[in-house]
């Protein structure tokens, strides 16, 4: 079990070190789009997980791997669309493709697996899209 995460949340406004994976997951599950809108967790220099939003039960999930090469992914619903939606992140409404705004209830178990293993896996109802930086 991976229990040495660094975590920043806008709810606390500070970075915590040596955080257990289940504590990060608890913060993700509490995203509400009002007072808790961002969780950024990093495991060493290997991976970063960012979950933002929470308004209307939707969140944006980003995953970045640094080794062997840097790769950046966003979690998306199967159906791609040009329709945009907004999520509140750190007090600002930010527009994202609607397919990137995924249900928090689906994200929590997926993030639990991810935080325990440091591997993004292949979810069944959602998909990881590579993002070019």
XYZ file of C-alpha atoms in Angstrom:
133
model
C 0.000 0.000 0.000
C 1.287 3.413 -0.943
C 1.205 5.639 2.126
C 3.711 8.386 1.352
C 1.728 10.823 -0.770
C 2.127 14.606 -0.755
C -1.261 16.286 -0.888
C -2.583 19.806 -1.369
C -6.266 20.648 -0.983
C -7.890 24.034 -1.341
C -9.997 23.086 1.701
C -6.909 23.193 3.944
C -4.863 25.593 1.805
C -1.624 23.811 2.613
C 0.496 20.895 1.472
C 0.691 17.830 3.682
C 3.452 15.226 3.485
C 3.480 11.500 4.284
C -0.261 11.140 3.670
C -1.847 7.682 3.428
C -3.665 6.826 0.199
C -7.012 6.510 1.987
C -6.700 10.050 3.388
C -6.244 11.388 -0.150
C -9.275 9.369 -1.252
C -11.339 10.799 1.604
C -10.524 14.335 0.434
C -11.501 13.459 -3.145
C -14.827 12.020 -1.963
C -15.585 15.301 -0.139
C -15.232 17.580 -3.176
C -18.350 19.748 -3.253
C -17.663 22.543 -5.748
C -17.954 25.155 -3.002
C -15.458 24.916 -0.130
C -13.641 21.806 -1.370
C -12.823 21.983 -5.061
C -9.258 20.697 -5.564
C -7.118 17.751 -4.479
C -3.588 17.441 -5.857
C -1.646 14.366 -4.761
C 1.863 13.377 -5.809
C 3.827 10.221 -5.105
C 7.503 11.133 -5.139
C 8.598 12.295 -8.579
C 6.725 9.412 -10.203
C 3.049 10.416 -10.563
C 0.565 13.242 -9.957
C -3.196 12.980 -9.507
C -5.364 16.109 -9.686
C -9.113 15.998 -9.061
C -11.065 19.239 -9.263
C -14.651 20.417 -9.146
C -17.448 18.671 -7.316
C -20.285 20.951 -8.308
C -23.296 19.005 -9.584
C -21.457 15.805 -8.591
C -18.976 16.156 -11.493
C -15.181 16.351 -11.373
C -12.176 16.602 -13.683
C -9.504 13.925 -13.128
C -5.968 14.358 -14.432
C -3.123 11.839 -14.132
C 0.503 12.525 -14.964
C 3.255 9.920 -15.122
C 6.861 11.129 -15.082
C 8.696 7.857 -15.765
C 9.887 6.445 -18.111
C 8.673 9.515 -20.080
C 6.240 12.246 -19.080
C 2.651 11.396 -20.045
C -0.494 13.330 -19.161
C -4.032 11.880 -19.196
C -7.554 13.075 -18.468
C -10.410 10.772 -17.489
C -13.360 11.004 -19.877
C -16.772 9.524 -20.528
C -16.955 7.313 -23.600
C -18.936 9.765 -25.665
C -16.842 12.673 -26.957
C -18.645 15.909 -27.646
C -17.908 19.524 -28.527
C -20.321 20.584 -25.756
C -18.616 22.368 -22.859
C -19.455 22.369 -19.165
C -18.062 24.305 -16.212
C -16.576 23.132 -12.953
C -15.783 25.375 -9.998
C -12.113 25.012 -9.090
C -10.568 27.247 -6.440
C -13.398 29.763 -6.706
C -13.413 30.098 -10.493
C -15.719 28.542 -13.070
C -13.538 26.756 -15.616
C -14.879 25.337 -18.897
C -14.006 21.794 -19.955
C -15.397 19.412 -22.569
C -18.549 17.838 -21.129
C -17.047 14.352 -21.536
C -14.199 15.340 -19.154
C -16.680 16.205 -16.366
C -17.212 12.758 -14.901
C -19.406 11.645 -11.967
C -17.657 11.770 -8.608
C -19.360 8.499 -7.606
C -17.543 6.720 -10.466
C -14.252 8.469 -9.734
C -13.939 7.527 -6.048
C -13.429 3.754 -6.501
C -11.191 4.331 -9.516
C -9.032 6.791 -7.560
C -8.854 4.319 -4.665
C -7.278 1.745 -6.975
C -4.992 4.356 -8.483
C -3.795 5.665 -5.104
C -3.088 2.128 -3.834
C -1.112 1.048 -6.909
C 0.209 4.192 -8.680
C -1.178 2.737 -11.914
C -4.040 4.325 -13.825
C -5.435 1.001 -15.021
C -8.188 0.735 -17.617
C -11.617 1.637 -16.191
C -14.659 -0.017 -17.738
C -17.143 2.882 -17.965
C -14.638 5.702 -18.432
C -11.434 6.036 -20.450
C -8.064 7.737 -20.108
C -7.380 10.179 -22.933
C -3.786 11.225 -23.566
C -3.328 15.000 -23.454
C -0.513 16.681 -25.365
C 1.224 19.394 -23.369
